[in-house]
Amino acid sequence: DWYKLQVSEAVDIKQEELTEELKDIKETLNRVSKENAELKIQEEALKNEVSETRQRGMKGNLVISCPDTRQGGPSKAQQLTRQYDGRVETPPEMCSRLIKEKTGCHIPPRDMMACHRLGFTDTKKNSWVVRVDNRLPDSGWEDLATGMVSGRKPDRSYFNTNDGIFINYMLEPTKSDLLRQIRILRKKRLVHKYSVNQNGRIMILKEKSPRSLPGQGTAREPWIEVKDLKTLRSNFLTISFPIEKERQEEVAT
């Protein structure tokens, strides 16, 4: 009996030690878990800050794309012979013409700081990057920025849709990937409309607002700002993001 009592006491002591160790381990795990959660929040905030900073550096950049026609005809991104002096257009003159034809907004070549091809692959050979330096009030850029949100020309008519010219703001990679997801949703008819402004702010309208009754005024459409995939996940609970990449058609802004 004495031996059993000694063994029992030893077991109790060891059990108490293990209980204390387990308690310490749990407290450590809880602390580490809390710190990990805080670090994830900080990481997400830093990612968003880096994304916004990079996007601000791209303000004024446009991507102009003119793929070959479906009938195999040439792209509109061809430098034409000028009517008056007989010389071939420079790249800035060509891009100015394409912007005017698409949007009705005139951005003269002198307002462009840079203009060059986006690439030479088959998918990018007819794409150009233009950086507009003059973004002062009453400039062509101001007209264009207004039109890119509303889809309307300065004379209030709509942008041309079947002209083979596609103009979009240049987005940094994170926002570009995010917009690609939204375009897939739009293609699946899960998003009614989306827009991107000159600062790279992405907005979506899930559903068209119903028409208001006479005397009630116009219903305000519930636009949602999309900053990251988390926003999409919270608004499309049945969709698993990121959606698998699909071959995207060029989308006119």
PDB file of C-alpha atoms in Angstrom:
ATOM      1  CA  ASP A   1       0.000   0.000   0.000  1.00  0.00           C
ATOM      2  CA  TRP A   2       2.828   2.373   0.833  1.00  0.00           C
ATOM      3  CA  TYR A   3       4.361   1.730  -2.596  1.00  0.00           C
ATOM      4  CA  LYS A   4       1.061   2.347  -4.355  1.00  0.00           C
ATOM      5  CA  LEU A   5       0.640   5.591  -2.424  1.00  0.00           C
ATOM      6  CA  GLN A   6       4.090   6.767  -3.532  1.00  0.00           C
ATOM      7  CA  VAL A   7       3.350   5.931  -7.136  1.00  0.00           C
ATOM      8  CA  SER A   8      -0.002   7.709  -6.971  1.00  0.00           C
ATOM      9  CA  GLU A   9       1.580  10.843  -5.515  1.00  0.00           C
ATOM     10  CA  ALA A  10       4.284  10.808  -8.165  1.00  0.00           C
ATOM     11  CA  VAL A  11       1.665  10.449 -10.882  1.00  0.00           C
ATOM     12  CA  ASP A  12      -0.345  13.347  -9.434  1.00  0.00           C
ATOM     13  CA  ILE A  13       2.734  15.568  -9.298  1.00  0.00           C
ATOM     14  CA  LYS A  14       3.649  14.705 -12.877  1.00  0.00           C
ATOM     15  CA  GLN A  15       0.088  15.295 -14.004  1.00  0.00           C
ATOM     16  CA  GLU A  16       0.097  18.730 -12.403  1.00  0.00           C
ATOM     17  CA  GLU A  17       3.393  19.540 -14.134  1.00  0.00           C
ATOM     18  CA  LEU A  18       2.020  18.400 -17.490  1.00  0.00           C
ATOM     19  CA  THR A  19      -1.175  20.366 -16.912  1.00  0.00           C
ATOM     20  CA  GLU A  20       0.842  23.510 -16.256  1.00  0.00           C
ATOM     21  CA  GLU A  21       2.983  22.868 -19.347  1.00  0.00           C
ATOM     22  CA  LEU A  22      -0.147  22.327 -21.439  1.00  0.00           C
ATOM     23  CA  LYS A  23      -1.607  25.554 -20.075  1.00  0.00           C
ATOM     24  CA  ASP A  24       1.570  27.423 -21.028  1.00  0.00           C
ATOM     25  CA  ILE A  25       1.512  25.864 -24.502  1.00  0.00           C
ATOM     26  CA  LYS A  26      -2.128  26.896 -25.006  1.00  0.00           C
ATOM     27  CA  GLU A  27      -1.371  30.452 -23.881  1.00  0.00           C
ATOM     28  CA  THR A  28       1.595  30.554 -26.270  1.00  0.00           C
ATOM     29  CA  LEU A  29      -0.512  29.222 -29.142  1.00  0.00           C
ATOM     30  CA  ASN A  30      -3.232  31.775 -28.438  1.00  0.00           C
ATOM     31  CA  ARG A  31      -0.667  34.576 -28.371  1.00  0.00           C
ATOM     32  CA  VAL A  32       0.989  33.373 -31.580  1.00  0.00           C
ATOM     33  CA  SER A  33      -2.425  32.983 -33.239  1.00  0.00           C
ATOM     34  CA  LYS A  34      -3.370  36.535 -32.255  1.00  0.00           C
ATOM     35  CA  GLU A  35      -0.038  37.901 -33.470  1.00  0.00           C
ATOM     36  CA  ASN A  36      -0.422  35.961 -36.724  1.00  0.00           C
ATOM     37  CA  ALA A  37      -3.902  37.439 -37.264  1.00  0.00           C
ATOM     38  CA  GLU A  38      -2.565  40.946 -36.623  1.00  0.00           C
ATOM     39  CA  LEU A  39       0.323  40.343 -39.040  1.00  0.00           C
ATOM     40  CA  LYS A  40      -2.115  39.209 -41.733  1.00  0.00           C
ATOM     41  CA  ILE A  41      -4.126  42.395 -41.276  1.00  0.00           C
ATOM     42  CA  GLN A  42      -0.939  44.468 -41.502  1.00  0.00           C
ATOM     43  CA  GLU A  43       0.194  42.507 -44.565  1.00  0.00           C
ATOM     44  CA  GLU A  44      -3.141  43.112 -46.290  1.00  0.00           C
ATOM     45  CA  ALA A  45      -2.973  46.812 -45.448  1.00  0.00           C
ATOM     46  CA  LEU A  46       0.583  47.030 -46.825  1.00  0.00           C
ATOM     47  CA  LYS A  47      -0.443  45.219 -50.009  1.00  0.00           C
ATOM     48  CA  ASN A  48      -3.273  47.671 -50.534  1.00  0.00           C
ATOM     49  CA  GLU A  49      -0.965  50.608 -49.821  1.00  0.00           C
ATOM     50  CA  VAL A  50       1.641  49.332 -52.294  1.00  0.00           C
ATOM     51  CA  SER A  51      -1.067  48.736 -54.888  1.00  0.00           C
ATOM     52  CA  GLU A  52      -2.470  52.259 -54.472  1.00  0.00           C
ATOM     53  CA  THR A  53       1.015  53.806 -54.567  1.00  0.00           C
ATOM     54  CA  ARG A  54       1.924  51.968 -57.758  1.00  0.00           C
ATOM     55  CA  GLN A  55      -1.404  52.919 -59.298  1.00  0.00           C
ATOM     56  CA  ARG A  56      -0.902  56.605 -58.512  1.00  0.00           C
ATOM     57  CA  GLY A  57       2.363  56.410 -60.434  1.00  0.00           C
ATOM     58  CA  MET A  58       0.412  55.111 -63.440  1.00  0.00           C
ATOM     59  CA  LYS A  59      -2.122  57.928 -63.465  1.00  0.00           C
ATOM     60  CA  GLY A  60      -2.308  59.360 -66.959  1.00  0.00           C
ATOM     61  CA  ASN A  61      -1.445  56.048 -68.634  1.00  0.00           C
ATOM     62  CA  LEU A  62      -3.789  54.622 -71.252  1.00  0.00           C
ATOM     63  CA  VAL A  63      -3.691  51.307 -73.082  1.00  0.00           C
ATOM     64  CA  ILE A  64      -5.060  51.510 -76.625  1.00  0.00           C
ATOM     65  CA  SER A  65      -5.700  48.174 -78.340  1.00  0.00           C
ATOM     66  CA  CYS A  66      -6.865  47.554 -81.886  1.00  0.00           C
ATOM     67  CA  PRO A  67      -6.919  43.826 -82.725  1.00  0.00           C
ATOM     68  CA  ASP A  68      -7.218  42.651 -86.287  1.00  0.00           C
ATOM     69  CA  THR A  69     -10.830  42.417 -87.417  1.00  0.00           C
ATOM     70  CA  ARG A  70     -12.643  39.090 -87.172  1.00  0.00           C
ATOM     71  CA  GLN A  71     -12.786  39.029 -90.958  1.00  0.00           C
ATOM     72  CA  GLY A  72      -9.003  39.150 -91.041  1.00  0.00           C
ATOM     73  CA  GLY A  73      -8.835  42.795 -91.934  1.00  0.00           C
ATOM     74  CA  PRO A  74      -6.059  45.060 -90.675  1.00  0.00           C
ATOM     75  CA  SER A  75      -6.089  46.693 -87.270  1.00  0.00           C
ATOM     76  CA  LYS A  76      -6.993  50.354 -86.975  1.00  0.00           C
ATOM     77  CA  ALA A  77      -3.650  50.838 -85.221  1.00  0.00           C
ATOM     78  CA  GLN A  78      -1.991  51.552 -88.536  1.00  0.00           C
ATOM     79  CA  GLN A  79      -0.063  54.759 -89.133  1.00  0.00           C
ATOM     80  CA  LEU A  80      -1.866  56.388 -92.038  1.00  0.00           C
ATOM     81  CA  THR A  81      -0.588  58.864 -94.590  1.00  0.00           C
ATOM     82  CA  ARG A  82      -1.668  62.322 -93.516  1.00  0.00           C
ATOM     83  CA  GLN A  83      -4.099  63.976 -95.873  1.00  0.00           C
ATOM     84  CA  TYR A  84      -2.474  67.412 -96.022  1.00  0.00           C
ATOM     85  CA  ASP A  85       1.287  66.986 -95.965  1.00  0.00           C
ATOM     86  CA  GLY A  86       1.520  63.429 -97.319  1.00  0.00           C
ATOM     87  CA  ARG A  87       3.727  62.064 -94.540  1.00  0.00           C
ATOM     88  CA  VAL A  88       3.053  59.045 -92.343  1.00  0.00           C
ATOM     89  CA  GLU A  89       1.561  59.668 -88.918  1.00  0.00           C
ATOM     90  CA  THR A  90       3.815  59.457 -85.894  1.00  0.00           C
ATOM     91  CA  PRO A  91       2.713  57.023 -83.132  1.00  0.00           C
ATOM     92  CA  PRO A  92       1.379  59.886 -80.932  1.00  0.00           C
ATOM     93  CA  GLU A  93      -0.601  61.271 -83.887  1.00  0.00           C
ATOM     94  CA  MET A  94      -2.054  57.836 -84.589  1.00  0.00           C
ATOM     95  CA  CYS A  95      -3.048  57.320 -80.939  1.00  0.00           C
ATOM     96  CA  SER A  96      -4.560  60.812 -80.808  1.00  0.00           C
ATOM     97  CA  ARG A  97      -6.663  59.938 -83.853  1.00  0.00           C
ATOM     98  CA  LEU A  98      -7.818  56.639 -82.319  1.00  0.00           C
ATOM     99  CA  ILE A  99      -8.813  58.345 -79.048  1.00  0.00           C
ATOM    100  CA  LYS A 100     -10.760  60.971 -80.973  1.00  0.00           C
ATOM    101  CA  GLU A 101     -12.551  58.365 -83.093  1.00  0.00           C
ATOM    102  CA  LYS A 102     -13.496  56.253 -80.074  1.00  0.00           C
ATOM    103  CA  THR A 103     -14.385  58.894 -77.490  1.00  0.00           C
ATOM    104  CA  GLY A 104     -14.756  62.203 -79.274  1.00  0.00           C
ATOM    105  CA  CYS A 105     -12.069  63.636 -76.971  1.00  0.00           C
ATOM    106  CA  HIS A 106      -9.065  65.370 -78.458  1.00  0.00           C
ATOM    107  CA  ILE A 107      -5.730  64.731 -76.777  1.00  0.00           C
ATOM    108  CA  PRO A 108      -3.095  66.330 -78.998  1.00  0.00           C
ATOM    109  CA  PRO A 109       0.331  64.695 -79.331  1.00  0.00           C
ATOM    110  CA  ARG A 110       1.927  67.601 -77.481  1.00  0.00           C
ATOM    111  CA  ASP A 111      -0.012  66.520 -74.347  1.00  0.00           C
ATOM    112  CA  MET A 112       1.605  63.073 -74.457  1.00  0.00           C
ATOM    113  CA  MET A 113       4.789  62.479 -72.504  1.00  0.00           C
ATOM    114  CA  ALA A 114       5.311  58.991 -73.948  1.00  0.00           C
ATOM    115  CA  CYS A 115       3.796  56.707 -76.572  1.00  0.00           C
ATOM    116  CA  HIS A 116       5.089  53.235 -77.403  1.00  0.00           C
ATOM    117  CA  ARG A 117       4.004  49.716 -78.266  1.00  0.00           C
ATOM    118  CA  LEU A 118       2.904  47.495 -75.410  1.00  0.00           C
ATOM    119  CA  GLY A 119       4.602  44.497 -76.998  1.00  0.00           C
ATOM    120  CA  PHE A 120       5.281  42.624 -80.221  1.00  0.00           C
ATOM    121  CA  THR A 121       3.489  39.317 -79.583  1.00  0.00           C
ATOM    122  CA  ASP A 122       0.401  38.462 -81.647  1.00  0.00           C
ATOM    123  CA  THR A 123      -1.893  39.541 -78.794  1.00  0.00           C
ATOM    124  CA  LYS A 124      -0.090  42.830 -78.147  1.00  0.00           C
ATOM    125  CA  LYS A 125       1.299  43.868 -81.502  1.00  0.00           C
ATOM    126  CA  ASN A 126      -1.543  46.347 -82.022  1.00  0.00           C
ATOM    127  CA  SER A 127      -1.546  47.700 -78.462  1.00  0.00           C
ATOM    128  CA  TRP A 128      -0.019  51.006 -77.423  1.00  0.00           C
ATOM    129  CA  VAL A 129       0.719  52.674 -74.103  1.00  0.00           C
ATOM    130  CA  VAL A 130       0.181  56.424 -73.960  1.00  0.00           C
ATOM    131  CA  ARG A 131       1.124  58.613 -71.006  1.00  0.00           C
ATOM    132  CA  VAL A 132      -0.757  61.901 -70.958  1.00  0.00           C
ATOM    133  CA  ASP A 133       1.165  64.636 -69.205  1.00  0.00           C
ATOM    134  CA  ASN A 134      -1.341  67.477 -69.528  1.00  0.00           C
ATOM    135  CA  ARG A 135      -4.195  66.645 -67.121  1.00  0.00           C
ATOM    136  CA  LEU A 136      -5.148  70.229 -66.291  1.00  0.00           C
ATOM    137  CA  PRO A 137      -8.772  71.440 -66.152  1.00  0.00           C
ATOM    138  CA  ASP A 138     -10.360  71.906 -69.592  1.00  0.00           C
ATOM    139  CA  SER A 139      -7.767  69.581 -71.150  1.00  0.00           C
ATOM    140  CA  GLY A 140      -8.580  66.666 -73.425  1.00  0.00           C
ATOM    141  CA  TRP A 141      -7.676  64.365 -70.533  1.00  0.00           C
ATOM    142  CA  GLU A 142     -10.422  65.864 -68.352  1.00  0.00           C
ATOM    143  CA  ASP A 143     -12.995  65.217 -71.086  1.00  0.00           C
ATOM    144  CA  LEU A 144     -11.710  61.680 -71.505  1.00  0.00           C
ATOM    145  CA  ALA A 145     -11.715  60.933 -67.757  1.00  0.00           C
ATOM    146  CA  THR A 146     -15.346  62.046 -67.564  1.00  0.00           C
ATOM    147  CA  GLY A 147     -16.278  60.013 -70.604  1.00  0.00           C
ATOM    148  CA  MET A 148     -14.507  56.866 -69.407  1.00  0.00           C
ATOM    149  CA  VAL A 149     -16.857  56.734 -66.398  1.00  0.00           C
ATOM    150  CA  SER A 150     -20.077  57.562 -68.231  1.00  0.00           C
ATOM    151  CA  GLY A 151     -19.284  56.041 -71.615  1.00  0.00           C
ATOM    152  CA  ARG A 152     -20.346  59.294 -73.281  1.00  0.00           C
ATOM    153  CA  LYS A 153     -18.590  61.717 -75.602  1.00  0.00           C
ATOM    154  CA  PRO A 154     -18.384  65.448 -74.882  1.00  0.00           C
ATOM    155  CA  ASP A 155     -21.498  65.927 -77.077  1.00  0.00           C
ATOM    156  CA  ARG A 156     -23.306  63.392 -74.792  1.00  0.00           C
ATOM    157  CA  SER A 157     -23.545  60.712 -77.481  1.00  0.00           C
ATOM    158  CA  TYR A 158     -22.217  57.295 -76.499  1.00  0.00           C
ATOM    159  CA  PHE A 159     -18.758  55.935 -77.259  1.00  0.00           C
ATOM    160  CA  ASN A 160     -18.520  53.868 -80.420  1.00  0.00           C
ATOM    161  CA  THR A 161     -18.802  50.182 -79.501  1.00  0.00           C
ATOM    162  CA  ASN A 162     -18.093  48.312 -82.725  1.00  0.00           C
ATOM    163  CA  ASP A 163     -15.161  50.291 -84.048  1.00  0.00           C
ATOM    164  CA  GLY A 164     -12.394  47.842 -83.092  1.00  0.00           C
ATOM    165  CA  ILE A 165     -10.772  50.365 -80.743  1.00  0.00           C
ATOM    166  CA  PHE A 166     -10.414  49.585 -77.035  1.00  0.00           C
ATOM    167  CA  ILE A 167      -9.182  52.185 -74.554  1.00  0.00           C
ATOM    168  CA  ASN A 168      -8.533  51.387 -70.911  1.00  0.00           C
ATOM    169  CA  TYR A 169      -6.632  52.894 -68.022  1.00  0.00           C
ATOM    170  CA  MET A 170      -3.364  51.116 -67.375  1.00  0.00           C
ATOM    171  CA  LEU A 171      -3.624  49.263 -64.055  1.00  0.00           C
ATOM    172  CA  GLU A 172      -0.921  47.869 -61.821  1.00  0.00           C
ATOM    173  CA  PRO A 173      -0.827  44.018 -61.752  1.00  0.00           C
ATOM    174  CA  THR A 174      -2.966  43.490 -58.631  1.00  0.00           C
ATOM    175  CA  LYS A 175      -5.770  45.728 -59.887  1.00  0.00           C
ATOM    176  CA  SER A 176      -5.444  44.301 -63.380  1.00  0.00           C
ATOM    177  CA  ASP A 177      -5.967  40.760 -62.041  1.00  0.00           C
ATOM    178  CA  LEU A 178      -8.919  41.986 -59.992  1.00  0.00           C
ATOM    179  CA  LEU A 179     -10.515  43.604 -63.036  1.00  0.00           C
ATOM    180  CA  ARG A 180     -10.004  40.372 -64.967  1.00  0.00           C
ATOM    181  CA  GLN A 181     -12.098  38.558 -62.347  1.00  0.00           C
ATOM    182  CA  ILE A 182     -14.837  41.182 -62.655  1.00  0.00           C
ATOM    183  CA  ARG A 183     -14.861  40.867 -66.430  1.00  0.00           C
ATOM    184  CA  ILE A 184     -15.412  37.116 -66.058  1.00  0.00           C
ATOM    185  CA  LEU A 185     -18.316  37.842 -63.693  1.00  0.00           C
ATOM    186  CA  ARG A 186     -19.701  40.311 -66.226  1.00  0.00           C
ATOM    187  CA  LYS A 187     -19.398  37.703 -68.952  1.00  0.00           C
ATOM    188  CA  LYS A 188     -21.309  35.255 -66.738  1.00  0.00           C
ATOM    189  CA  ARG A 189     -23.946  37.980 -66.209  1.00  0.00           C
ATOM    190  CA  LEU A 190     -23.314  38.101 -62.476  1.00  0.00           C
ATOM    191  CA  VAL A 191     -22.372  41.776 -62.687  1.00  0.00           C
ATOM    192  CA  HIS A 192     -24.579  44.302 -64.448  1.00  0.00           C
ATOM    193  CA  LYS A 193     -21.918  46.998 -64.938  1.00  0.00           C
ATOM    194  CA  TYR A 194     -18.449  47.963 -63.805  1.00  0.00           C
ATOM    195  CA  SER A 195     -16.316  51.065 -64.091  1.00  0.00           C
ATOM    196  CA  VAL A 196     -12.726  52.147 -63.526  1.00  0.00           C
ATOM    197  CA  ASN A 197     -11.792  55.784 -62.965  1.00  0.00           C
ATOM    198  CA  GLN A 198      -8.513  57.567 -63.675  1.00  0.00           C
ATOM    199  CA  ASN A 199      -7.214  56.715 -60.186  1.00  0.00           C
ATOM    200  CA  GLY A 200      -7.734  52.986 -60.739  1.00  0.00           C
ATOM    201  CA  ARG A 201     -10.797  52.829 -58.477  1.00  0.00           C
ATOM    202  CA  ILE A 202     -12.890  49.818 -59.500  1.00  0.00           C
ATOM    203  CA  MET A 203     -16.658  49.854 -58.946  1.00  0.00           C
ATOM    204  CA  ILE A 204     -19.314  47.259 -59.739  1.00  0.00           C
ATOM    205  CA  LEU A 205     -23.089  47.302 -59.973  1.00  0.00           C
ATOM    206  CA  LYS A 206     -24.446  43.824 -59.330  1.00  0.00           C
ATOM    207  CA  GLU A 207     -27.980  44.482 -60.492  1.00  0.00           C
ATOM    208  CA  LYS A 208     -29.759  47.229 -62.367  1.00  0.00           C
ATOM    209  CA  SER A 209     -31.893  49.341 -60.062  1.00  0.00           C
ATOM    210  CA  PRO A 210     -35.639  49.022 -60.699  1.00  0.00           C
ATOM    211  CA  ARG A 211     -37.393  51.903 -62.343  1.00  0.00           C
ATOM    212  CA  SER A 212     -38.893  54.293 -59.813  1.00  0.00           C
ATOM    213  CA  LEU A 213     -42.558  55.204 -59.804  1.00  0.00           C
ATOM    214  CA  PRO A 214     -43.633  58.675 -60.964  1.00  0.00           C
ATOM    215  CA  GLY A 215     -42.964  61.330 -58.358  1.00  0.00           C
ATOM    216  CA  GLN A 216     -40.499  59.193 -56.383  1.00  0.00           C
ATOM    217  CA  GLY A 217     -37.336  60.385 -58.054  1.00  0.00           C
ATOM    218  CA  THR A 218     -34.589  58.186 -59.479  1.00  0.00           C
ATOM    219  CA  ALA A 219     -33.411  55.264 -57.344  1.00  0.00           C
ATOM    220  CA  ARG A 220     -29.739  55.462 -56.464  1.00  0.00           C
ATOM    221  CA  GLU A 221     -27.840  52.526 -57.859  1.00  0.00           C
ATOM    222  CA  PRO A 222     -25.869  50.606 -55.199  1.00  0.00           C
ATOM    223  CA  TRP A 223     -22.367  50.712 -56.620  1.00  0.00           C
ATOM    224  CA  ILE A 224     -19.745  48.713 -54.689  1.00  0.00           C
ATOM    225  CA  GLU A 225     -16.047  49.581 -54.569  1.00  0.00           C
ATOM    226  CA  VAL A 226     -13.881  46.512 -55.116  1.00  0.00           C
ATOM    227  CA  LYS A 227     -10.442  46.759 -53.535  1.00  0.00           C
ATOM    228  CA  ASP A 228      -9.501  43.086 -53.318  1.00  0.00           C
ATOM    229  CA  LEU A 229     -10.723  39.519 -53.726  1.00  0.00           C
ATOM    230  CA  LYS A 230     -12.096  39.632 -50.188  1.00  0.00           C
ATOM    231  CA  THR A 231     -14.685  42.163 -51.380  1.00  0.00           C
ATOM    232  CA  LEU A 232     -15.703  39.888 -54.250  1.00  0.00           C
ATOM    233  CA  ARG A 233     -15.947  36.863 -51.955  1.00  0.00           C
ATOM    234  CA  SER A 234     -18.246  38.731 -49.565  1.00  0.00           C
ATOM    235  CA  ASN A 235     -20.544  39.784 -52.426  1.00  0.00           C
ATOM    236  CA  PHE A 236     -20.544  36.524 -54.409  1.00  0.00           C
ATOM    237  CA  LEU A 237     -20.778  33.814 -51.754  1.00  0.00           C
ATOM    238  CA  THR A 238     -21.376  30.976 -54.237  1.00  0.00           C
ATOM    239  CA  ILE A 239     -18.292  31.769 -56.329  1.00  0.00           C
ATOM    240  CA  SER A 240     -14.815  30.463 -55.532  1.00  0.00           C
ATOM    241  CA  PHE A 241     -12.197  33.145 -56.173  1.00  0.00           C
ATOM    242  CA  PRO A 242      -9.959  33.525 -57.984  1.00  0.00           C
ATOM    243  CA  ILE A 243     -11.969  32.203 -60.896  1.00  0.00           C
ATOM    244  CA  GLU A 244      -9.928  30.051 -63.250  1.00  0.00           C
ATOM    245  CA  LYS A 245      -8.412  32.119 -66.001  1.00  0.00           C
ATOM    246  CA  GLU A 246     -10.388  32.117 -69.193  1.00  0.00           C
ATOM    247  CA  ARG A 247      -9.581  33.498 -72.574  1.00  0.00           C
ATOM    248  CA  GLN A 248     -10.811  37.069 -72.353  1.00  0.00           C
ATOM    249  CA  GLU A 249     -12.204  39.026 -75.254  1.00  0.00           C
ATOM    250  CA  GLU A 250     -11.136  42.638 -75.479  1.00  0.00           C
ATOM    251  CA  VAL A 251     -13.660  44.734 -73.557  1.00  0.00           C
ATOM    252  CA  ALA A 252     -14.373  48.316 -74.484  1.00  0.00           C
ATOM    253  CA  THR A 253     -14.479  50.761 -71.638  1.00  0.00           C
TER     254      THR A 253
END
